[in-house]
Short mmCIF file of C-alpha atoms and ligand atoms in Angstrom, two decimals:
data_model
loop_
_atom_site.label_atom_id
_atom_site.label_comp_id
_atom_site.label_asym_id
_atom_site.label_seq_id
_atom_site.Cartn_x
_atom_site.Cartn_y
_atom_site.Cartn_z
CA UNK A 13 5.30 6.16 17.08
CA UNK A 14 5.77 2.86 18.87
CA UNK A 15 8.02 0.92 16.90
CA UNK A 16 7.10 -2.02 18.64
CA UNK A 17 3.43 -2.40 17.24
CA UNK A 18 3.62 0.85 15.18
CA UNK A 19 0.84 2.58 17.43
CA UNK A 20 0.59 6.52 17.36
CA UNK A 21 0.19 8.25 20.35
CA UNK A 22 -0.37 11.87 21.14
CA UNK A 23 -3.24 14.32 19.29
CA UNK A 24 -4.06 14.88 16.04
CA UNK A 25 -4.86 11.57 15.00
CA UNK A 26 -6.60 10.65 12.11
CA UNK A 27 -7.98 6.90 10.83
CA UNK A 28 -9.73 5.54 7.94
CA UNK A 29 -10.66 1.85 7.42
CA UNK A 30 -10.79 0.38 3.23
CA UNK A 31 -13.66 -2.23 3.11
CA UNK A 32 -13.22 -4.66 0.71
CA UNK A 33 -16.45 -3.17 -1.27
CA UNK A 34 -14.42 0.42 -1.78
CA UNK A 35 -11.24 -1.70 -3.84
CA UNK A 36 -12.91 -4.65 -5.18
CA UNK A 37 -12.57 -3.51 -8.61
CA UNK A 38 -8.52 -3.73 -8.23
CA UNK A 39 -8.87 -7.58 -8.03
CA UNK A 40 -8.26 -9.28 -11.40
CA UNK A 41 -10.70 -11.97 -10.74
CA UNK A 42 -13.96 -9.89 -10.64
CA UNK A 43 -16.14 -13.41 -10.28
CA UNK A 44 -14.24 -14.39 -6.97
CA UNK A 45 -14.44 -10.48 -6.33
CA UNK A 46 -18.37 -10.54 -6.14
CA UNK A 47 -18.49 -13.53 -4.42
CA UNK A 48 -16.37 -11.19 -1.25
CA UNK A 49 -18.29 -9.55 1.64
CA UNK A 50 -17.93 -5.89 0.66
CA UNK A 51 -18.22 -4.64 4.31
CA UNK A 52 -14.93 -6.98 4.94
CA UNK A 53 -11.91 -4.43 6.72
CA UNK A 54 -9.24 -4.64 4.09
CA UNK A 55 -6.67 -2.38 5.76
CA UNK A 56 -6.96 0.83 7.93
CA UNK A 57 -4.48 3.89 7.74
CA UNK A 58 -3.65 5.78 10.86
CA UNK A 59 -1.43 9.16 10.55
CA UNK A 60 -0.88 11.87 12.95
CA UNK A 61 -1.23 15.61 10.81
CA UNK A 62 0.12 18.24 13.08
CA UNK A 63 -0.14 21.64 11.82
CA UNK A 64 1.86 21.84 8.56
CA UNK A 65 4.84 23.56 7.80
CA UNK A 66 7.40 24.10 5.08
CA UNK A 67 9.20 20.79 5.61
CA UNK A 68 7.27 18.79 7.70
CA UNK A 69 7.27 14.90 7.82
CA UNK A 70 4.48 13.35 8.61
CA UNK A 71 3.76 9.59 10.35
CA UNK A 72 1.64 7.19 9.96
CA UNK A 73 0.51 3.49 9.53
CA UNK A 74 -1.48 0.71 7.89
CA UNK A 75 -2.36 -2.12 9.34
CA UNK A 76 -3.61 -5.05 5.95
CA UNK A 77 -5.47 -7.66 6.75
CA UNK A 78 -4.45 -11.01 5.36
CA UNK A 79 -6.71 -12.80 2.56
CA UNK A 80 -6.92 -13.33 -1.19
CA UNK A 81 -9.16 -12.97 -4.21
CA UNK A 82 -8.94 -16.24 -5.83
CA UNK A 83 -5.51 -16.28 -6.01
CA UNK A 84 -4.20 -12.66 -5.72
CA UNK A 85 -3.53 -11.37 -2.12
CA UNK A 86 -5.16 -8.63 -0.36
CA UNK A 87 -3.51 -5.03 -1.15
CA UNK A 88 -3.61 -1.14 -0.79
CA UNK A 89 -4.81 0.63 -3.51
CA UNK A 90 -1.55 2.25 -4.55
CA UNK A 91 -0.65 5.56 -5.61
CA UNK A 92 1.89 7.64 -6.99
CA UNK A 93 2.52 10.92 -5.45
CA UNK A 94 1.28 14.31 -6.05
CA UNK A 95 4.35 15.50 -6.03
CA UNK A 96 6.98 13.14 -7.94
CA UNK A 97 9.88 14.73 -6.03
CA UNK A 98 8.79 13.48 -2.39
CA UNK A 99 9.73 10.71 -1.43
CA UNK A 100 8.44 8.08 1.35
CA UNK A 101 9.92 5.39 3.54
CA UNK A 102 8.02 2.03 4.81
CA UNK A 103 9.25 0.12 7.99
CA UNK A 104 7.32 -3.14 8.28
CA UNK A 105 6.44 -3.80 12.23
CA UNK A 106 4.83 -7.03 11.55
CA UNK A 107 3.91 -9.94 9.18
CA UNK A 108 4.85 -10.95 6.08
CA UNK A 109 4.42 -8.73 2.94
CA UNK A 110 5.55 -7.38 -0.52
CA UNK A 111 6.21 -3.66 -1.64
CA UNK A 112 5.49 -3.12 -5.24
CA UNK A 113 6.89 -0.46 -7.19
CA UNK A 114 6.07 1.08 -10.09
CA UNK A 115 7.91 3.60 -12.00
CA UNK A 116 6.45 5.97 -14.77
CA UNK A 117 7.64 3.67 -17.51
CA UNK A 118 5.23 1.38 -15.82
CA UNK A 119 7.93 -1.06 -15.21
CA UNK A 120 6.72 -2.77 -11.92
CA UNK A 121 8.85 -5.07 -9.45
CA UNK A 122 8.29 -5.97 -5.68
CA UNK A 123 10.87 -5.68 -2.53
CA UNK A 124 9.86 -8.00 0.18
CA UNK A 125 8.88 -7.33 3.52
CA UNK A 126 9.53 -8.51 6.72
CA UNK A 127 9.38 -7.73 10.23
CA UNK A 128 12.38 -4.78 10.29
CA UNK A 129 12.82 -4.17 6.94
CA UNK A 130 13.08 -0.52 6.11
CA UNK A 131 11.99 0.78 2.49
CA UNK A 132 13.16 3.96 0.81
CA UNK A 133 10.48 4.65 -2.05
CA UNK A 134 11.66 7.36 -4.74
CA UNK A 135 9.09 10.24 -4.80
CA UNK A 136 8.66 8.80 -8.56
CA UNK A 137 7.59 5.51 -7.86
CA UNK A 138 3.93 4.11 -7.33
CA UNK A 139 3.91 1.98 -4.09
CA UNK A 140 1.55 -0.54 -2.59
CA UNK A 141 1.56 -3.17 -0.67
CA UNK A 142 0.01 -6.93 -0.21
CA UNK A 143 -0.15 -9.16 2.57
CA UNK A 144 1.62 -12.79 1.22
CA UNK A 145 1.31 -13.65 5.11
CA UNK A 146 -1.35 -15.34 7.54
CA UNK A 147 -1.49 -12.52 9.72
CA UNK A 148 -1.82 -8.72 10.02
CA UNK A 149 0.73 -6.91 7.88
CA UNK A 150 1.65 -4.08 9.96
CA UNK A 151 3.60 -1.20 8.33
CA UNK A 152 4.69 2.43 10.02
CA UNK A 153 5.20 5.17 7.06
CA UNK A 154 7.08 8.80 7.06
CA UNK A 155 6.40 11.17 4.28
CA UNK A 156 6.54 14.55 3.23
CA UNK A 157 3.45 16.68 4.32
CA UNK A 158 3.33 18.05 0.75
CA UNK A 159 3.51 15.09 -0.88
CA UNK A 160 -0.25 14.38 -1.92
CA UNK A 161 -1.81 11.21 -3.37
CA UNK A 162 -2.40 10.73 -7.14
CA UNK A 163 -4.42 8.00 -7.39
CA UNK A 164 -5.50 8.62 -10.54
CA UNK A 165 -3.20 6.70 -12.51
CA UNK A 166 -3.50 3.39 -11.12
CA UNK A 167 -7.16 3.61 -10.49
CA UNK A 168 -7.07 4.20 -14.25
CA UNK A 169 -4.47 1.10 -15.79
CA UNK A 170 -3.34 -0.43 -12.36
CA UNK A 171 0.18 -1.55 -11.80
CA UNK A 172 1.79 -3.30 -14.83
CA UNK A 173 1.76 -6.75 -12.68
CA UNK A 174 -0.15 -8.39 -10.28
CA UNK A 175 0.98 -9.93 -7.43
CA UNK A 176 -0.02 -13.79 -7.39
CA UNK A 177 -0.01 -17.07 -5.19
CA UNK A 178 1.79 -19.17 -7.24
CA UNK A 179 2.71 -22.46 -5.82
CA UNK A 180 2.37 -20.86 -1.81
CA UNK A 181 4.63 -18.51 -3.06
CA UNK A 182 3.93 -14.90 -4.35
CA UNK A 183 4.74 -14.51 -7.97
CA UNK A 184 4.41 -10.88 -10.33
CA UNK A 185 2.90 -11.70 -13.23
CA UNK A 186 2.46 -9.12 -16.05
CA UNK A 187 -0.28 -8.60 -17.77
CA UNK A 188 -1.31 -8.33 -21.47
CA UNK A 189 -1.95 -4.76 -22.34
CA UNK A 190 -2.74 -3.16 -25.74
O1 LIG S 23 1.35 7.39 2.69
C1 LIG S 23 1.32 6.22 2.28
O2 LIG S 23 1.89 5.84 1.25
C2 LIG S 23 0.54 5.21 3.10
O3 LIG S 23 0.14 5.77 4.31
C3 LIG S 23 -0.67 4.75 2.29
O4 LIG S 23 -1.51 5.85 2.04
C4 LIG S 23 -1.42 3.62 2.97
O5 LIG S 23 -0.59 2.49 3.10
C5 LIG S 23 -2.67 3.18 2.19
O6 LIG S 23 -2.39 2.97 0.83
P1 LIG S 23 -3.23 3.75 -0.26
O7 LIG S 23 -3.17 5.20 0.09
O8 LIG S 23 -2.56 3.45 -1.55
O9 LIG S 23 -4.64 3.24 -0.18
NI1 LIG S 24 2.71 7.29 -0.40
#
């Protein structure tokens, strides 16, 4: 890991990109959604899986692009781990963004990020991120090999707030739920 632009070297290195078509439906403002170019790069994940082993940690990153739906800024999906014991930390290289947590009570609340901030997120929390900034948010992650990715639950009910541009400044606003 370079920690100066969070680039992986070395082998075994996987990518994926998220186009803006594959997470549209986390937006809260599906008009302003559809109005989006769905082959838009959201954010692309980059981790290095050597051959796993009781224990192992594994490294990776995302880099998310900046932008907004209407008023809500661009995000990661967001997940909870397969495993609630295994925890995760985020270092942010560069930009400007927002970690939002979420724990099982669904109460939801957001740690900021800036370049060299360093994030400890309990192996019980559901954590994504959003870009508040004008430029790439770039983020390095380490987490437990066995950790998995439940992303069942927010794909389901989301997080219990949204993360909004409220007077040029980000704002979590709740929503109404039954
Ligand atoms: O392991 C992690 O938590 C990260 O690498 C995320 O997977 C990455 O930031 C992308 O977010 P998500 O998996 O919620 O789409
Ligand atoms: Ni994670």
């Amino acid at each position: 890991v370079n920690w100066h632009d969070g680039s992986l070297q070395g082998e075994h290195i996987s990518q994926s990109h998220k186009t803006f078509g594959q997470i549209a439906g986390l937006f809260q403002d599906q008009d302003a959604a559809r109005r989006m170019d769905a082959n838009t790069i959201v954010y692309t994940v980059q981790w290095v899986s050597p051959a796993a082993h009781e224990g192992a940690l594994l490294w990776g990153n995302t880099t998310l692009e900046p932008g907004r739906v209407a008023d809500e800024y661009f995000m990661t999906h967001g997940h909870f781990h397969q495993r609630r014991d295994r925890s995760e930390f985020y270092a942010t290289i560069s930009g400007e963004g927002a970690l939002l947590l979420m724990d099982e009570a669904r109460k939801t609340w957001f740690e900021p990020m800036t370049a060299g901030s360093l994030h400890y997120i309990a192996g019980n929390l559901a954590h994504r991120v959003a870009n508040v900034g004008n430029i790439p948010l770039r983020l390095v992650a380490c987490w437990h090999a066995d950790a998995g990715h439940d992303y069942s639950e927010i794909a389901k009910n989301g997080f219990s707030a949204r993360l909004l541009c409220r007077d040029g400044i980000p704002a979590l606003v709740g929503e109404a739920r039954e």
